[in-house]
Amino acid sequence: MRVNLAKHKLTHTGEKPYQCDICDKSFARRSAVTVHKRIHTGDKPYHCDICGKSFSNCSGLTCHRRIHTGEKPYHCDICGKSFSMKFNLDTHRLTHTGEKPYQCDICGKSFSRDGNLAAHKVIHTGEKPFQCDICGKSFTHKSGVIVHKRTHTGEKPYQCDICDKSFSQSGDLSTHRFIHTGEKPYNCDICSKSFTQKGHLSRHKGIHSGVKSHHCDTCGESFSEIDHLTTHRLIH
């Protein structure tokens, strides 16, 4: 009990007496150093018994398993939406408050998460620090590499629980589900037409704005909608 009290007190003092001997990063608990060192060693001792994916810490495996089980234990007390991770719930709550405390010092754009700000800043620098170890293609975000690698492996970890169709990205699964529900959550604020995808709404708005961003590479004629361009190409 006395040892646990001593460890707890470190949360108040901010003291971090345990240091990584590889990168010198400091931690309040010895166990945290052990977990951290796996970043350097690549050790991933926790394995998913369903798909075999490995993790460096137990909490990572616990969160991952929820992909398979569909468990979402964290619920928003405002709208009732559920999440598999507490971090995602905390971020979601900012959509209700409108709070965006992280601001880009280059362009002034604000974000609800510090990670989103960091990801945004590479737009200004052009940096692409994440590289595919299979084909060498580089990406600005780590998530980009993860998704890209699935083009090599063929992995599709996100499965529709209605028709069993699988997808490589969670966003594609979310969009696919609208086929079953009939939901069209993206509404045009000019004519009220609804769409299943945000990109489709953006293209539709070109009708109202007069922007014709789809060009025929044969004759140069322009269209506001890709469908109209596709029909036009039949002439050639």
mmCIF file of C-alpha atoms in Angstrom:
data_model
loop_
_atom_site.group_PDB
_atom_site.id
_atom_site.type_symbol
_atom_site.label_atom_id
_atom_site.label_comp_id
_atom_site.label_asym_id
_atom_site.label_seq_id
_atom_site.Cartn_x
_atom_site.Cartn_y
_atom_site.Cartn_z
ATOM 1 C CA MET A 1 0.000 0.000 0.000
ATOM 2 C CA ARG A 2 2.830 2.372 0.905
ATOM 3 C CA VAL A 3 4.514 1.707 -2.467
ATOM 4 C CA ASN A 4 1.284 2.459 -4.349
ATOM 5 C CA LEU A 5 0.896 5.709 -2.409
ATOM 6 C CA ALA A 6 4.425 6.734 -3.344
ATOM 7 C CA LYS A 7 3.680 6.044 -7.027
ATOM 8 C CA HIS A 8 0.418 7.969 -6.810
ATOM 9 C CA LYS A 9 2.146 11.028 -5.353
ATOM 10 C CA LEU A 10 4.242 11.314 -8.512
ATOM 11 C CA THR A 11 1.070 12.301 -10.402
ATOM 12 C CA HIS A 12 0.898 15.415 -8.227
ATOM 13 C CA THR A 13 4.601 16.318 -8.200
ATOM 14 C CA GLY A 14 5.180 15.699 -11.905
ATOM 15 C CA GLU A 15 8.354 13.817 -11.057
ATOM 16 C CA LYS A 16 9.527 11.292 -13.667
ATOM 17 C CA PRO A 17 12.412 9.326 -12.154
ATOM 18 C CA TYR A 18 12.499 6.470 -14.689
ATOM 19 C CA GLN A 19 14.357 7.178 -17.930
ATOM 20 C CA CYS A 20 14.635 5.330 -21.234
ATOM 21 C CA ASP A 21 18.322 4.568 -21.848
ATOM 22 C CA ILE A 22 17.803 4.740 -25.616
ATOM 23 C CA CYS A 23 16.101 8.114 -26.156
ATOM 24 C CA ASP A 24 16.245 9.625 -22.617
ATOM 25 C CA LYS A 25 12.467 10.112 -22.387
ATOM 26 C CA SER A 26 11.332 10.068 -18.749
ATOM 27 C CA PHE A 27 8.385 8.402 -17.030
ATOM 28 C CA ALA A 28 6.738 8.387 -13.612
ATOM 29 C CA ARG A 29 6.549 4.583 -13.459
ATOM 30 C CA ARG A 30 9.071 1.858 -14.245
ATOM 31 C CA SER A 31 6.415 -0.206 -16.060
ATOM 32 C CA ALA A 32 5.811 2.709 -18.441
ATOM 33 C CA VAL A 33 9.495 2.628 -19.429
ATOM 34 C CA THR A 34 9.215 -1.085 -20.195
ATOM 35 C CA VAL A 35 6.235 -0.509 -22.497
ATOM 36 C CA HIS A 36 7.870 2.549 -24.102
ATOM 37 C CA LYS A 37 11.075 0.666 -24.962
ATOM 38 C CA ARG A 38 9.073 -1.599 -27.256
ATOM 39 C CA ILE A 39 8.851 1.346 -29.670
ATOM 40 C CA HIS A 40 12.605 1.010 -30.114
ATOM 41 C CA THR A 41 12.836 -2.788 -30.037
ATOM 42 C CA GLY A 42 9.692 -3.496 -32.065
ATOM 43 C CA ASP A 43 8.619 -6.069 -29.483
ATOM 44 C CA LYS A 44 4.870 -6.801 -29.646
ATOM 45 C CA PRO A 45 4.092 -9.532 -27.104
ATOM 46 C CA TYR A 46 0.295 -9.151 -27.096
ATOM 47 C CA HIS A 47 -1.445 -11.058 -29.911
ATOM 48 C CA CYS A 48 -5.068 -10.993 -31.083
ATOM 49 C CA ASP A 49 -6.421 -14.543 -30.964
ATOM 50 C CA ILE A 50 -8.871 -13.746 -33.767
ATOM 51 C CA CYS A 51 -6.718 -12.198 -36.514
ATOM 52 C CA GLY A 52 -3.191 -12.579 -35.122
ATOM 53 C CA LYS A 53 -2.325 -8.872 -35.099
ATOM 54 C CA SER A 54 0.264 -7.981 -32.445
ATOM 55 C CA PHE A 55 0.590 -5.056 -30.046
ATOM 56 C CA SER A 56 3.254 -3.619 -27.766
ATOM 57 C CA ASN A 57 0.881 -3.170 -24.835
ATOM 58 C CA CYS A 58 -2.195 -4.828 -23.381
ATOM 59 C CA SER A 59 -4.441 -1.768 -23.754
ATOM 60 C CA GLY A 60 -3.717 -1.663 -27.500
ATOM 61 C CA LEU A 61 -4.867 -5.269 -27.843
ATOM 62 C CA THR A 62 -7.989 -4.588 -25.749
ATOM 63 C CA CYS A 63 -8.995 -1.673 -28.001
ATOM 64 C CA HIS A 64 -8.228 -3.659 -31.163
ATOM 65 C CA ARG A 65 -10.434 -6.590 -30.133
ATOM 66 C CA ARG A 66 -13.422 -4.256 -30.187
ATOM 67 C CA ILE A 67 -13.097 -4.156 -33.993
ATOM 68 C CA HIS A 68 -14.047 -7.833 -33.977
ATOM 69 C CA THR A 69 -16.611 -7.747 -31.165
ATOM 70 C CA GLY A 70 -18.209 -4.417 -32.073
ATOM 71 C CA GLU A 71 -18.086 -3.407 -28.407
ATOM 72 C CA LYS A 72 -18.399 0.344 -27.802
ATOM 73 C CA PRO A 73 -18.391 0.891 -24.033
ATOM 74 C CA TYR A 74 -17.970 4.674 -24.057
ATOM 75 C CA HIS A 75 -21.210 6.622 -24.546
ATOM 76 C CA CYS A 76 -21.768 10.329 -25.174
ATOM 77 C CA ASP A 77 -24.150 11.657 -22.511
ATOM 78 C CA ILE A 78 -25.370 14.362 -24.901
ATOM 79 C CA CYS A 79 -26.324 12.477 -28.079
ATOM 80 C CA GLY A 80 -25.917 8.837 -27.048
ATOM 81 C CA LYS A 81 -23.315 7.984 -29.697
ATOM 82 C CA SER A 82 -20.983 5.167 -28.626
ATOM 83 C CA PHE A 83 -17.261 4.629 -29.094
ATOM 84 C CA SER A 84 -14.761 1.814 -28.678
ATOM 85 C CA MET A 85 -12.136 4.127 -27.139
ATOM 86 C CA LYS A 86 -12.428 6.795 -24.444
ATOM 87 C CA PHE A 87 -10.093 9.056 -26.417
ATOM 88 C CA ASN A 88 -12.531 9.047 -29.343
ATOM 89 C CA LEU A 89 -15.404 9.894 -27.000
ATOM 90 C CA ASP A 90 -13.472 12.835 -25.543
ATOM 91 C CA THR A 91 -12.745 14.105 -29.052
ATOM 92 C CA HIS A 92 -16.380 13.615 -30.117
ATOM 93 C CA ARG A 93 -17.651 15.719 -27.214
ATOM 94 C CA LEU A 94 -15.840 18.715 -28.692
ATOM 95 C CA THR A 95 -18.294 18.586 -31.620
ATOM 96 C CA HIS A 96 -21.027 19.557 -29.162
ATOM 97 C CA THR A 97 -19.035 22.337 -27.484
ATOM 98 C CA GLY A 98 -17.443 23.575 -30.718
ATOM 99 C CA GLU A 99 -14.144 23.844 -28.886
ATOM 100 C CA LYS A 100 -10.993 23.813 -31.065
ATOM 101 C CA PRO A 101 -8.120 24.660 -28.732
ATOM 102 C CA TYR A 102 -5.252 23.722 -31.069
ATOM 103 C CA GLN A 103 -4.378 26.428 -33.610
ATOM 104 C CA CYS A 104 -1.933 26.350 -36.521
ATOM 105 C CA ASP A 105 0.620 29.155 -36.113
ATOM 106 C CA ILE A 106 1.073 29.352 -39.892
ATOM 107 C CA CYS A 107 -2.471 29.702 -41.257
ATOM 108 C CA GLY A 108 -4.554 30.085 -38.095
ATOM 109 C CA LYS A 109 -6.765 27.045 -38.697
ATOM 110 C CA SER A 110 -7.980 25.469 -35.451
ATOM 111 C CA PHE A 111 -8.461 21.836 -34.453
ATOM 112 C CA SER A 112 -10.120 19.892 -31.654
ATOM 113 C CA ARG A 113 -7.122 17.527 -31.286
ATOM 114 C CA ASP A 114 -3.394 18.216 -31.072
ATOM 115 C CA GLY A 115 -2.787 15.189 -33.297
ATOM 116 C CA ASN A 116 -4.957 16.713 -36.029
ATOM 117 C CA LEU A 117 -2.975 19.949 -35.787
ATOM 118 C CA ALA A 118 0.309 18.060 -36.142
ATOM 119 C CA ALA A 119 -1.074 16.174 -39.148
ATOM 120 C CA HIS A 120 -2.301 19.451 -40.676
ATOM 121 C CA LYS A 121 1.086 21.183 -40.409
ATOM 122 C CA VAL A 122 2.696 18.830 -42.920
ATOM 123 C CA ILE A 123 0.505 20.523 -45.569
ATOM 124 C CA HIS A 124 2.682 23.599 -45.114
ATOM 125 C CA THR A 125 6.017 21.760 -44.911
ATOM 126 C CA GLY A 126 5.331 19.181 -47.629
ATOM 127 C CA GLU A 127 6.946 16.601 -45.378
ATOM 128 C CA LYS A 128 6.108 12.931 -45.962
ATOM 129 C CA PRO A 129 7.878 11.102 -43.137
ATOM 130 C CA PHE A 130 5.944 7.821 -43.315
ATOM 131 C CA GLN A 131 7.190 5.378 -45.948
ATOM 132 C CA CYS A 132 5.817 2.053 -47.154
ATOM 133 C CA ASP A 133 8.502 -0.595 -46.586
ATOM 134 C CA ILE A 134 7.145 -2.633 -49.501
ATOM 135 C CA CYS A 135 7.085 -0.149 -52.401
ATOM 136 C CA GLY A 136 8.739 2.945 -50.919
ATOM 137 C CA LYS A 137 5.775 5.287 -51.401
ATOM 138 C CA SER A 138 5.726 8.103 -48.832
ATOM 139 C CA PHE A 139 2.832 9.650 -46.918
ATOM 140 C CA THR A 140 2.245 12.685 -44.750
ATOM 141 C CA HIS A 141 0.314 10.682 -42.143
ATOM 142 C CA LYS A 142 0.955 7.326 -40.496
ATOM 143 C CA SER A 143 -2.653 6.328 -41.161
ATOM 144 C CA GLY A 144 -1.977 6.813 -44.869
ATOM 145 C CA VAL A 145 0.758 4.159 -44.805
ATOM 146 C CA ILE A 146 -1.411 1.750 -42.826
ATOM 147 C CA VAL A 147 -4.292 2.030 -45.307
ATOM 148 C CA HIS A 148 -1.937 1.959 -48.314
ATOM 149 C CA LYS A 149 -0.245 -1.258 -47.182
ATOM 150 C CA ARG A 150 -3.580 -3.025 -47.490
ATOM 151 C CA THR A 151 -3.282 -2.630 -51.273
ATOM 152 C CA HIS A 152 -0.289 -4.967 -51.008
ATOM 153 C CA THR A 153 -1.681 -7.381 -48.420
ATOM 154 C CA GLY A 154 -5.309 -7.353 -49.573
ATOM 155 C CA GLU A 155 -6.379 -6.977 -45.945
ATOM 156 C CA LYS A 156 -9.964 -5.794 -45.427
ATOM 157 C CA PRO A 157 -10.520 -5.723 -41.663
ATOM 158 C CA TYR A 158 -13.811 -3.809 -41.661
ATOM 159 C CA GLN A 159 -16.790 -6.075 -42.349
ATOM 160 C CA CYS A 160 -20.443 -5.151 -42.813
ATOM 161 C CA ASP A 161 -22.537 -6.985 -40.219
ATOM 162 C CA ILE A 162 -25.515 -7.046 -42.590
ATOM 163 C CA CYS A 163 -24.116 -8.447 -45.856
ATOM 164 C CA ASP A 164 -20.568 -9.461 -44.784
ATOM 165 C CA LYS A 165 -18.868 -7.314 -47.444
ATOM 166 C CA SER A 166 -15.402 -6.247 -46.265
ATOM 167 C CA PHE A 167 -13.456 -3.004 -46.643
ATOM 168 C CA SER A 168 -9.898 -1.811 -46.115
ATOM 169 C CA GLN A 169 -11.012 1.473 -44.496
ATOM 170 C CA SER A 170 -13.533 2.107 -41.739
ATOM 171 C CA GLY A 171 -14.872 5.144 -43.613
ATOM 172 C CA ASP A 172 -15.730 2.986 -46.624
ATOM 173 C CA LEU A 173 -17.665 0.618 -44.373
ATOM 174 C CA SER A 174 -19.599 3.517 -42.826
ATOM 175 C CA THR A 175 -20.525 4.806 -46.283
ATOM 176 C CA HIS A 176 -21.484 1.298 -47.464
ATOM 177 C CA ARG A 177 -23.902 0.832 -44.559
ATOM 178 C CA PHE A 178 -26.044 3.667 -45.926
ATOM 179 C CA ILE A 179 -27.030 1.278 -48.756
ATOM 180 C CA HIS A 180 -28.818 -0.873 -46.188
ATOM 181 C CA THR A 181 -30.251 1.929 -44.042
ATOM 182 C CA GLY A 182 -31.158 4.304 -46.881
ATOM 183 C CA GLU A 183 -29.621 7.118 -44.852
ATOM 184 C CA LYS A 184 -28.274 10.175 -46.728
ATOM 185 C CA PRO A 185 -26.684 12.371 -44.054
ATOM 186 C CA TYR A 186 -25.137 15.036 -46.324
ATOM 187 C CA ASN A 187 -27.713 17.660 -47.295
ATOM 188 C CA CYS A 188 -27.358 20.483 -49.808
ATOM 189 C CA ASP A 189 -28.190 23.754 -48.019
ATOM 190 C CA ILE A 190 -29.420 25.268 -51.282
ATOM 191 C CA CYS A 191 -31.849 22.691 -52.701
ATOM 192 C CA SER A 192 -32.030 20.157 -49.824
ATOM 193 C CA LYS A 193 -30.950 17.217 -52.013
ATOM 194 C CA SER A 194 -29.286 14.523 -49.886
ATOM 195 C CA PHE A 195 -26.255 12.305 -50.451
ATOM 196 C CA THR A 196 -24.564 9.329 -48.824
ATOM 197 C CA GLN A 197 -21.070 10.790 -49.254
ATOM 198 C CA LYS A 198 -19.609 14.207 -48.504
ATOM 199 C CA GLY A 199 -17.673 14.137 -51.784
ATOM 200 C CA HIS A 200 -20.887 13.636 -53.751
ATOM 201 C CA LEU A 201 -22.407 16.674 -52.016
ATOM 202 C CA SER A 202 -19.353 18.792 -52.879
ATOM 203 C CA ARG A 203 -19.601 17.807 -56.548
ATOM 204 C CA HIS A 204 -23.350 18.490 -56.552
ATOM 205 C CA LYS A 205 -22.834 22.021 -55.242
ATOM 206 C CA GLY A 206 -20.997 22.801 -58.474
ATOM 207 C CA ILE A 207 -24.423 22.883 -60.151
ATOM 208 C CA HIS A 208 -25.425 25.842 -57.994
ATOM 209 C CA SER A 209 -22.069 27.633 -58.066
ATOM 210 C CA GLY A 210 -21.606 27.292 -61.820
ATOM 211 C CA VAL A 211 -18.197 25.697 -61.325
ATOM 212 C CA LYS A 212 -17.442 23.127 -64.022
ATOM 213 C CA SER A 213 -14.486 21.178 -62.722
ATOM 214 C CA HIS A 214 -14.888 18.064 -64.905
ATOM 215 C CA HIS A 215 -13.254 18.482 -68.312
ATOM 216 C CA CYS A 216 -13.405 16.318 -71.413
ATOM 217 C CA ASP A 217 -9.829 15.444 -72.415
ATOM 218 C CA THR A 218 -10.895 15.057 -76.046
ATOM 219 C CA CYS A 219 -12.703 18.309 -76.856
ATOM 220 C CA GLY A 220 -12.196 20.362 -73.695
ATOM 221 C CA GLU A 221 -15.885 20.855 -72.854
ATOM 222 C CA SER A 222 -16.514 21.226 -69.112
ATOM 223 C CA PHE A 223 -19.242 19.911 -66.812
ATOM 224 C CA SER A 224 -20.305 20.498 -63.225
ATOM 225 C CA GLU A 225 -21.028 16.801 -62.606
ATOM 226 C CA ILE A 226 -18.904 13.758 -63.419
ATOM 227 C CA ASP A 227 -21.993 11.833 -64.607
ATOM 228 C CA HIS A 228 -22.619 14.455 -67.287
ATOM 229 C CA LEU A 229 -19.005 14.206 -68.442
ATOM 230 C CA THR A 230 -19.281 10.409 -68.612
ATOM 231 C CA THR A 231 -22.416 10.674 -70.784
ATOM 232 C CA HIS A 232 -20.763 13.310 -72.980
ATOM 233 C CA ARG A 233 -17.712 11.096 -73.647
ATOM 234 C CA LEU A 234 -19.979 8.596 -75.410
ATOM 235 C CA ILE A 235 -20.204 11.106 -78.276
ATOM 236 C CA HIS A 236 -16.510 10.663 -78.943
#
